[in-house]
Tab-separated table of C-alpha atoms and ligand atoms in Angstrom:
chain	number	residue	atom	x	y	z
A	251	MET	CA	-0.359	4.600	-18.423
A	252	GLU	CA	-1.994	4.886	-21.836
A	253	SER	CA	-0.229	7.382	-24.046
A	254	VAL	CA	-2.152	10.165	-25.651
A	255	ASP	CA	-1.482	10.528	-29.305
A	256	LYS	CA	-1.367	14.204	-30.401
A	257	LYS	CA	-3.695	13.314	-33.322
A	258	ASP	CA	-6.327	12.014	-30.915
A	259	VAL	CA	-9.335	14.232	-30.283
A	260	LEU	CA	-10.014	14.234	-26.543
A	261	ILE	CA	-13.239	15.744	-25.263
A	262	LEU	CA	-13.642	16.706	-21.608
A	263	ALA	CA	-17.442	16.521	-21.193
A	264	ILE	CA	-19.643	17.924	-18.414
A	265	GLU	CA	-23.259	17.048	-17.636
A	266	SER	CA	-25.389	18.665	-14.912
A	267	SER	CA	-28.867	18.986	-16.408
A	268	CYS	CA	-30.761	17.233	-13.617
A	269	ASP	CA	-29.617	15.300	-10.538
A	270	GLU	CA	-26.254	13.832	-11.571
A	271	THR	CA	-23.039	15.848	-11.576
A	272	ALA	CA	-20.893	14.093	-14.217
A	273	ALA	CA	-17.661	14.459	-16.100
A	274	SER	CA	-15.926	12.215	-18.627
A	275	VAL	CA	-12.980	12.093	-20.999
A	276	VAL	CA	-13.783	10.524	-24.412
A	277	ARG	CA	-11.226	9.703	-27.072
A	278	ASN	CA	-12.070	10.008	-30.790
A	279	GLY	CA	-15.796	9.874	-30.084
A	280	ARG	CA	-16.096	6.248	-29.190
A	281	GLU	CA	-13.632	5.397	-26.439
A	282	VAL	CA	-14.573	6.346	-22.863
A	283	LEU	CA	-11.341	6.967	-20.885
A	284	SER	CA	-13.190	8.003	-17.725
A	285	ASN	CA	-16.825	8.320	-16.604
A	286	VAL	CA	-17.379	9.959	-13.217
A	287	ILE	CA	-20.965	10.354	-11.898
A	288	SER	CA	-21.835	11.920	-8.566
A	289	SER	CA	-25.482	11.068	-8.040
A	290	GLN	CA	-27.760	13.164	-5.879
A	291	ILE	CA	-30.508	10.531	-5.804
A	292	ALA	CA	-30.161	9.839	-2.076
A	293	LEU	CA	-30.528	13.575	-1.362
A	294	HIS	CA	-33.761	13.934	-3.372
A	295	THR	CA	-35.354	10.618	-2.254
A	296	GLN	CA	-36.703	12.146	0.984
A	297	PHE	CA	-38.698	14.639	-1.171
A	298	GLY	CA	-39.992	12.016	-3.652
A	299	GLY	CA	-38.428	13.784	-6.628
A	300	VAL	CA	-35.731	16.221	-7.720
A	301	VAL	CA	-35.778	19.566	-5.891
A	302	PRO	CA	-34.227	22.027	-8.399
A	303	GLU	CA	-32.736	24.384	-5.848
A	304	ILE	CA	-31.002	21.587	-3.995
A	305	ALA	CA	-29.799	20.118	-7.279
A	306	SER	CA	-28.055	23.414	-8.302
A	307	ARG	CA	-26.401	23.781	-4.919
A	308	LYS	CA	-25.078	20.197	-4.963
A	309	HIS	CA	-23.760	20.633	-8.518
A	310	ILE	CA	-21.711	23.669	-7.412
A	311	GLU	CA	-20.304	21.705	-4.542
A	312	LYS	CA	-19.325	18.646	-6.559
A	313	ILE	CA	-18.412	19.794	-10.029
A	314	ASN	CA	-14.728	20.611	-9.567
A	315	GLN	CA	-14.034	17.311	-7.756
A	316	VAL	CA	-15.856	15.394	-10.456
A	317	ILE	CA	-13.915	17.055	-13.261
A	318	THR	CA	-10.585	16.492	-11.496
A	319	GLN	CA	-11.444	12.852	-10.969
A	320	ALA	CA	-12.398	12.440	-14.635
A	321	LEU	CA	-9.018	13.821	-15.787
A	322	ASP	CA	-7.162	11.721	-13.241
A	323	ASP	CA	-9.009	8.491	-14.120
A	324	ALA	CA	-8.238	9.106	-17.787
A	325	ASN	CA	-4.609	9.764	-16.936
A	326	VAL	CA	-4.622	13.037	-18.808
A	327	THR	CA	-4.219	16.733	-17.960
A	328	LEU	CA	-6.176	19.686	-19.301
A	329	ASP	CA	-3.301	20.262	-21.758
A	330	ASP	CA	-4.132	16.966	-23.471
A	331	ILE	CA	-7.797	17.939	-24.008
A	332	THR	CA	-8.860	19.075	-27.450
A	333	ALA	CA	-12.254	20.646	-26.583
A	334	ILE	CA	-14.737	21.065	-23.750
A	335	GLY	CA	-18.235	19.606	-24.289
A	336	VAL	CA	-21.161	20.564	-22.069
A	337	THR	CA	-24.923	19.945	-21.867
A	338	TYR	CA	-26.668	23.328	-22.282
A	339	GLY	CA	-30.311	22.059	-22.484
A	340	PRO	CA	-32.891	20.837	-21.967
A	341	GLY	CA	-33.050	20.445	-18.247
A	342	LEU	CA	-33.353	22.402	-14.966
A	343	VAL	CA	-32.056	25.918	-15.625
A	344	GLY	CA	-30.138	26.289	-12.366
A	345	ALA	CA	-28.590	22.875	-12.724
A	346	LEU	CA	-27.577	23.453	-16.342
A	347	LEU	CA	-26.083	26.866	-15.516
A	348	VAL	CA	-23.535	25.242	-13.203
A	349	GLY	CA	-22.175	22.989	-15.945
A	350	VAL	CA	-22.252	25.672	-18.628
A	351	ALA	CA	-20.509	28.286	-16.450
A	352	GLU	CA	-17.909	25.731	-15.441
A	353	ALA	CA	-17.249	24.616	-19.019
A	354	LYS	CA	-16.948	28.238	-20.190
A	355	ALA	CA	-14.482	29.044	-17.417
A	356	ILE	CA	-12.261	25.995	-18.179
A	357	ALA	CA	-12.443	26.563	-21.967
A	358	TYR	CA	-11.546	30.272	-21.523
A	359	ALA	CA	-8.736	29.720	-19.068
A	360	ALA	CA	-7.233	26.729	-20.981
A	361	LYS	CA	-7.899	28.269	-24.429
A	362	LYS	CA	-9.903	25.284	-25.649
A	363	PRO	CA	-12.911	25.326	-27.988
A	364	LEU	CA	-16.316	25.073	-26.353
A	365	VAL	CA	-19.019	22.756	-27.708
A	366	GLY	CA	-22.538	22.932	-26.310
A	367	VAL	CA	-24.497	19.664	-26.507
A	368	HIS	CA	-28.217	18.850	-26.531
A	369	HIS	CA	-28.914	16.413	-23.707
A	370	ILE	CA	-31.050	14.195	-25.886
A	371	GLU	CA	-28.373	14.047	-28.610
A	372	GLY	CA	-26.179	12.804	-25.789
A	373	HIS	CA	-28.586	10.022	-24.836
A	374	VAL	CA	-28.767	8.858	-28.498
A	375	SER	CA	-24.946	8.998	-28.765
A	376	ALA	CA	-24.579	6.652	-25.753
A	377	ASN	CA	-25.244	3.883	-28.274
A	378	TYR	CA	-21.999	4.604	-30.126
A	379	ILE	CA	-19.815	3.795	-27.100
A	380	GLU	CA	-20.247	-0.006	-27.105
A	381	HIS	CA	-21.284	-0.516	-30.745
A	382	PRO	CA	-18.395	0.454	-33.021
A	383	ASP	CA	-20.464	-0.790	-36.010
A	384	LEU	CA	-23.396	1.553	-35.339
A	385	GLU	CA	-23.515	4.553	-37.598
A	386	PRO	CA	-26.433	6.676	-38.822
A	387	PRO	CA	-28.970	6.298	-40.259
A	388	PHE	CA	-31.074	4.275	-37.834
A	389	VAL	CA	-34.250	4.580	-35.781
A	390	CYS	CA	-33.917	5.576	-32.121
A	391	LEU	CA	-36.475	5.529	-29.314
A	392	ILE	CA	-35.488	7.957	-26.564
A	393	VAL	CA	-37.247	7.250	-23.293
A	394	SER	CA	-36.165	9.209	-20.181
A	395	GLY	CA	-37.634	10.992	-17.195
A	396	GLY	CA	-38.560	14.070	-19.225
A	397	HIS	CA	-38.672	12.851	-22.852
A	398	THR	CA	-40.299	10.254	-25.054
A	399	HIS	CA	-39.290	10.698	-28.676
A	400	LEU	CA	-39.155	8.413	-31.656
A	401	VAL	CA	-36.584	9.709	-34.166
A	402	ILE	CA	-34.726	8.836	-37.258
A	403	VAL	CA	-31.063	9.575	-36.734
A	404	LYS	CA	-30.219	10.813	-40.242
A	405	ASP	CA	-26.631	11.642	-39.453
A	406	TYR	CA	-24.569	12.424	-36.315
A	407	GLY	CA	-26.594	15.119	-34.486
A	408	GLU	CA	-29.290	15.198	-37.167
A	409	PHE	CA	-32.755	13.964	-36.260
A	410	GLU	CA	-36.155	13.677	-37.828
A	411	ILE	CA	-38.741	13.450	-35.069
A	412	ILE	CA	-41.489	11.078	-36.143
A	413	GLY	CA	-43.244	10.539	-32.776
A	414	ARG	CA	-43.423	11.967	-29.288
A	415	THR	CA	-45.495	11.729	-26.163
A	416	ARG	CA	-48.647	13.821	-26.015
A	417	ASP	CA	-48.563	14.012	-22.219
A	418	ASP	CA	-46.290	12.229	-19.701
A	419	ALA	CA	-42.840	10.932	-20.482
A	420	ALA	CA	-42.389	7.189	-20.031
A	421	GLY	CA	-40.053	7.632	-17.070
A	422	GLU	CA	-42.447	10.075	-15.472
A	423	ALA	CA	-45.187	7.474	-15.599
A	424	PHE	CA	-42.875	4.900	-13.986
A	425	ASP	CA	-41.975	7.423	-11.238
A	426	LYS	CA	-45.605	8.357	-10.484
A	427	VAL	CA	-46.877	4.795	-10.324
A	428	ALA	CA	-43.962	3.765	-8.120
A	429	ARG	CA	-44.689	6.617	-5.772
A	430	ALA	CA	-48.364	5.712	-5.550
A	431	VAL	CA	-47.560	2.186	-4.397
A	432	GLY	CA	-44.827	3.393	-2.048
A	433	LEU	CA	-41.836	2.033	-3.940
A	434	GLY	CA	-40.007	5.351	-3.675
A	435	TYR	CA	-37.903	7.529	-5.983
A	436	PRO	CA	-36.701	7.058	-8.685
A	437	GLY	CA	-39.474	4.721	-9.531
A	438	GLY	CA	-38.235	3.106	-12.760
A	439	PRO	CA	-35.556	0.838	-11.286
A	440	LYS	CA	-37.843	-0.125	-8.368
A	441	VAL	CA	-40.734	-0.993	-10.672
A	442	ASP	CA	-38.336	-2.967	-12.916
A	443	LYS	CA	-37.153	-5.023	-9.958
A	444	THR	CA	-40.577	-5.512	-8.278
A	445	ALA	CA	-42.223	-6.428	-11.589
A	446	LYS	CA	-39.953	-9.510	-11.898
A	447	GLU	CA	-41.985	-11.125	-9.092
A	448	GLY	CA	-45.366	-10.204	-10.658
A	449	ASN	CA	-47.644	-11.427	-13.453
A	450	PRO	CA	-47.615	-8.917	-16.339
A	451	HIS	CA	-51.064	-10.166	-17.491
A	452	ALA	CA	-52.735	-9.984	-14.066
A	453	ILE	CA	-54.495	-6.651	-14.825
A	454	GLU	CA	-55.547	-5.513	-18.292
A	455	PHE	CA	-54.685	-1.805	-18.453
A	456	PRO	CA	-55.710	0.367	-21.433
A	457	ARG	CA	-53.353	0.694	-24.429
A	458	ALA	CA	-53.737	4.226	-25.633
A	459	LYS	CA	-53.405	5.073	-29.344
A	460	VAL	CA	-53.269	8.647	-30.577
A	461	GLU	CA	-55.700	9.000	-33.459
A	462	GLY	CA	-54.029	9.818	-36.770
A	463	ALA	CA	-50.513	9.737	-35.186
A	464	PRO	CA	-49.268	6.115	-35.195
A	465	TYR	CA	-45.913	6.994	-33.714
A	466	ASP	CA	-47.097	9.208	-30.831
A	467	PHE	CA	-47.406	8.038	-27.287
A	468	SER	CA	-49.838	8.783	-24.497
A	469	PHE	CA	-49.185	7.568	-20.969
A	470	SER	CA	-51.534	9.713	-18.891
A	471	GLY	CA	-54.536	7.363	-19.468
A	472	LEU	CA	-52.481	4.363	-18.341
A	473	LYS	CA	-51.158	6.280	-15.345
A	474	SER	CA	-54.704	7.368	-14.356
A	475	ALA	CA	-56.025	3.810	-14.787
A	476	THR	CA	-53.270	2.491	-12.593
A	477	LEU	CA	-53.851	5.158	-9.904
A	478	ASN	CA	-57.637	4.548	-10.080
A	479	TYR	CA	-57.078	0.906	-9.603
A	480	ILE	CA	-54.996	1.587	-6.472
A	481	ASN	CA	-57.572	4.089	-5.053
A	482	HIS	CA	-60.464	1.697	-5.740
A	483	ALA	CA	-58.689	-1.168	-3.975
A	484	ARG	CA	-57.889	1.057	-1.043
A	485	MET	CA	-61.490	2.271	-0.744
A	486	THR	CA	-62.965	-1.196	-0.848
A	487	GLY	CA	-60.323	-2.617	1.474
A	488	GLU	CA	-58.947	-5.029	-1.106
A	489	GLU	CA	-55.322	-5.935	-0.819
A	490	ILE	CA	-53.125	-4.810	-3.695
A	491	ASN	CA	-50.705	-7.272	-5.176
A	492	VAL	CA	-47.940	-4.730	-5.885
A	493	PRO	CA	-45.723	-6.989	-8.063
A	494	ASP	CA	-48.750	-7.906	-10.252
A	495	LEU	CA	-49.814	-4.277	-10.475
A	496	VAL	CA	-46.456	-2.858	-11.436
A	497	ALA	CA	-45.757	-5.815	-13.800
A	498	SER	CA	-49.050	-5.141	-15.616
A	499	PHE	CA	-48.398	-1.419	-15.806
A	500	GLN	CA	-44.843	-1.998	-17.035
A	501	ASN	CA	-46.128	-4.471	-19.625
A	502	ALA	CA	-48.499	-1.885	-21.041
A	503	VAL	CA	-45.693	0.768	-21.300
A	504	VAL	CA	-43.329	-1.804	-22.855
A	505	GLU	CA	-45.982	-2.833	-25.424
A	506	ALA	CA	-46.556	0.769	-26.435
A	507	LEU	CA	-42.767	1.404	-26.847
A	508	VAL	CA	-41.930	-1.798	-28.697
A	509	SER	CA	-44.876	-1.684	-31.121
A	510	ARG	CA	-44.210	1.931	-32.222
A	511	GLY	CA	-40.418	1.521	-32.368
A	512	VAL	CA	-40.612	-1.597	-34.515
A	513	LEU	CA	-43.426	-0.143	-36.694
A	514	ALA	CA	-41.249	2.896	-37.375
A	515	ALA	CA	-38.262	0.806	-38.378
A	516	LYS	CA	-40.391	-1.278	-40.732
A	517	GLU	CA	-42.405	1.533	-42.292
A	518	TYR	CA	-39.439	3.831	-42.776
A	519	GLY	CA	-37.283	0.930	-44.070
A	520	TYR	CA	-34.456	0.793	-41.445
A	521	ASP	CA	-33.036	-2.473	-40.221
A	522	ARG	CA	-31.477	-1.018	-37.101
A	523	LEU	CA	-33.306	0.204	-33.989
A	524	ALA	CA	-31.699	1.687	-30.919
A	525	ILE	CA	-33.046	2.793	-27.531
A	526	ALA	CA	-31.713	5.467	-25.275
A	527	GLY	CA	-32.452	7.349	-21.999
A	528	GLY	CA	-33.022	6.169	-18.437
A	529	VAL	CA	-35.970	3.926	-19.246
A	530	ALA	CA	-33.832	2.187	-21.888
A	531	SER	CA	-32.215	0.309	-18.973
A	532	ASN	CA	-35.543	-1.367	-18.178
A	533	SER	CA	-35.044	-5.132	-18.378
A	534	ALA	CA	-38.540	-5.906	-19.655
A	535	LEU	CA	-38.263	-3.299	-22.392
A	536	ARG	CA	-34.883	-4.646	-23.501
A	537	ALA	CA	-36.093	-8.237	-23.519
A	538	ALA	CA	-39.295	-7.469	-25.462
A	539	MET	CA	-37.450	-5.238	-27.961
A	540	GLN	CA	-34.848	-7.955	-28.552
A	541	GLU	CA	-37.496	-10.588	-29.106
A	542	THR	CA	-39.550	-8.569	-31.502
A	543	CYS	CA	-36.535	-7.253	-33.413
A	544	ASP	CA	-35.217	-10.809	-33.799
A	545	LYS	CA	-38.551	-11.864	-35.256
A	546	GLU	CA	-38.618	-8.900	-37.621
A	547	GLY	CA	-35.020	-9.156	-38.779
A	548	ILE	CA	-34.088	-5.814	-37.184
A	549	ARG	CA	-30.802	-5.313	-35.318
A	550	PHE	CA	-31.469	-4.011	-31.861
A	551	TYR	CA	-28.963	-1.710	-30.029
A	552	HIS	CA	-28.970	-0.510	-26.450
A	553	PRO	CA	-26.340	1.051	-24.191
A	554	SER	CA	-25.293	-0.620	-20.895
A	555	PRO	CA	-27.477	0.730	-18.037
A	556	ILE	CA	-24.701	3.057	-16.798
A	557	PHE	CA	-24.766	4.850	-20.184
A	558	CYS	CA	-28.611	4.907	-20.274
A	559	THR	CA	-29.185	7.114	-17.257
A	560	ASP	CA	-27.587	10.565	-17.162
A	561	ASN	CA	-23.769	10.532	-17.605
A	562	ALA	CA	-21.138	12.716	-19.227
A	563	ALA	CA	-19.579	10.073	-21.481
A	564	MET	CA	-22.612	10.288	-23.775
A	565	ILE	CA	-22.178	14.041	-23.854
A	566	GLY	CA	-18.503	13.559	-24.787
A	567	VAL	CA	-19.431	11.322	-27.718
A	568	ALA	CA	-22.029	13.848	-29.001
A	569	ALA	CA	-19.572	16.707	-28.481
A	570	TYR	CA	-16.945	14.868	-30.560
A	571	TYR	CA	-19.238	14.546	-33.544
A	572	GLU	CA	-20.380	18.135	-33.177
A	573	TYR	CA	-16.722	19.248	-32.923
A	574	MET	CA	-15.780	17.320	-36.075
A	575	LYS	CA	-18.672	19.048	-37.914
A	576	GLY	CA	-17.296	22.434	-36.816
A	577	THR	CA	-19.779	23.301	-34.066
A	578	ARG	CA	-18.282	25.866	-31.710
A	579	HIS	CA	-19.987	27.952	-29.035
A	580	GLY	CA	-18.958	31.389	-27.857
A	581	TRP	CA	-18.592	32.866	-24.362
A	582	ASP	CA	-22.279	33.829	-24.552
A	583	LEU	CA	-23.387	30.215	-24.438
A	584	ASN	CA	-26.337	30.038	-22.023
A	585	ALA	CA	-28.452	27.322	-20.449
A	586	VAL	CA	-31.578	26.697	-22.495
A	587	PRO	CA	-34.039	24.745	-20.283
A	588	ASN	CA	-36.480	23.940	-23.074
A	589	LEU	CA	-33.983	23.455	-25.943
A	590	LYS	CA	-35.702	21.604	-28.823
A	591	LEU	CA	-34.097	18.667	-30.499
A	592	GLY	CA	-32.282	19.734	-33.696
A	593	GLU	CA	-32.033	23.380	-32.494
A	594	ARG	CA	-28.617	24.924	-32.128
B	184	KG4	O1	-32.234	9.743	-18.762
B	184	KG4	P1	-32.476	9.936	-17.290
B	184	KG4	O2	-31.418	9.508	-16.316
B	184	KG4	O3	-32.832	11.369	-16.940
B	184	KG4	C1	-33.535	12.226	-17.866
B	184	KG4	O4	-32.902	12.759	-18.803
B	184	KG4	O5	-34.776	12.349	-17.673
B	184	KG4	O6	-33.841	9.163	-17.015
B	184	KG4	C2	-34.375	9.013	-15.699
B	184	KG4	C3	-35.645	8.275	-15.809
B	184	KG4	C4	-36.404	8.240	-14.455
B	184	KG4	O7	-37.776	8.532	-14.716
B	184	KG4	C5	-36.269	6.781	-14.005
B	184	KG4	O8	-37.346	6.293	-13.219
B	184	KG4	C6	-36.151	6.056	-15.327
B	184	KG4	O9	-35.390	6.875	-16.139
B	184	KG4	N1	-35.488	4.752	-15.218
B	184	KG4	C7	-36.149	3.558	-15.418
B	184	KG4	C8	-35.202	2.545	-15.140
B	184	KG4	N2	-34.012	3.123	-14.748
B	184	KG4	C9	-34.217	4.502	-14.801
B	184	KG4	N3	-37.362	3.316	-15.871
B	184	KG4	C10	-37.719	1.986	-15.987
B	184	KG4	N4	-36.873	1.015	-15.705
B	184	KG4	C11	-35.621	1.208	-15.274
B	184	KG4	N5	-34.781	0.163	-15.031
B	185	ZN	ZN1	-31.257	12.306	-19.352
């Protein structure tokens, strides 16, 4: 058993913003002692997406087990924990409430400080887990099911947003296209796998640029073009080559993400670029980012796939840096479904 030094700062972190019930113990902001994730994906698959009501009910059912497991795996008890970190937004309100109420109850009963964490700050912080050398400032591209943001991480928990999506999030586009060709939910990993057998240059899909906003994204045009292509083929009885189709779609998304991320690093003068969020586990995106960053002399950082999709370890890392800065939340902490990045 690893011994816990009294000087160590141990965060017990809880994440329940969408369809994963997760808890983790993180030591001194960088060392993950446990990372427990109870995924509800199988439950939502039959509906083709997350059903909020079902998500909340499942969180309630699982959360105590998940937390007990996280403490056990880390070989610690609640006594050893310094503070409780919890995602309080953005996300599904009913899902967030389960984690927030649980965190408040534990913090109150065990007399521990409570630190609310922004979910996206968590995603960015996932990069610190496996890269001890990575410290702010750097550029980060956050690409998840609900968010597409290009930010400069000025300091721990301090962001300057320089670009965002004007319509769909990158992950949302993956999910919708996957659904249209019958690959199922969640679409991202399925598209990633199927695209490996396809030709990314088979179909020339549009590359949208937002006039006057070089760092903004737009994926709705690409999504519509892909769906139109499918409908047209179906109407004319043409057979669709699904691997070619999803490889071409994925290639267009990857090009948009890589070009803006690298442009931001160059124009703003940073030699480090990180990616975060569920879509950051996409193999084509990682390969293309690595290749372009190598050419441009930029160091490229990405978390392991398990830390890209929703998890509580990333919340524990973010909570540690917030805790060290003095952030504390009261018993009135509430779920904030549309919490903006940088808001407290
Ligand atoms: O970060 P995340 O777990 O949840 C949110 O905070 O939204 O991201 C989930 C999103 C889904 O849209 C999923 O399809 C996408 O990430 N995703 C992927 C891959 N793995 C997950 N997209 C592309 N390629 C992947 N390998
Ligand atoms: Zn997420």
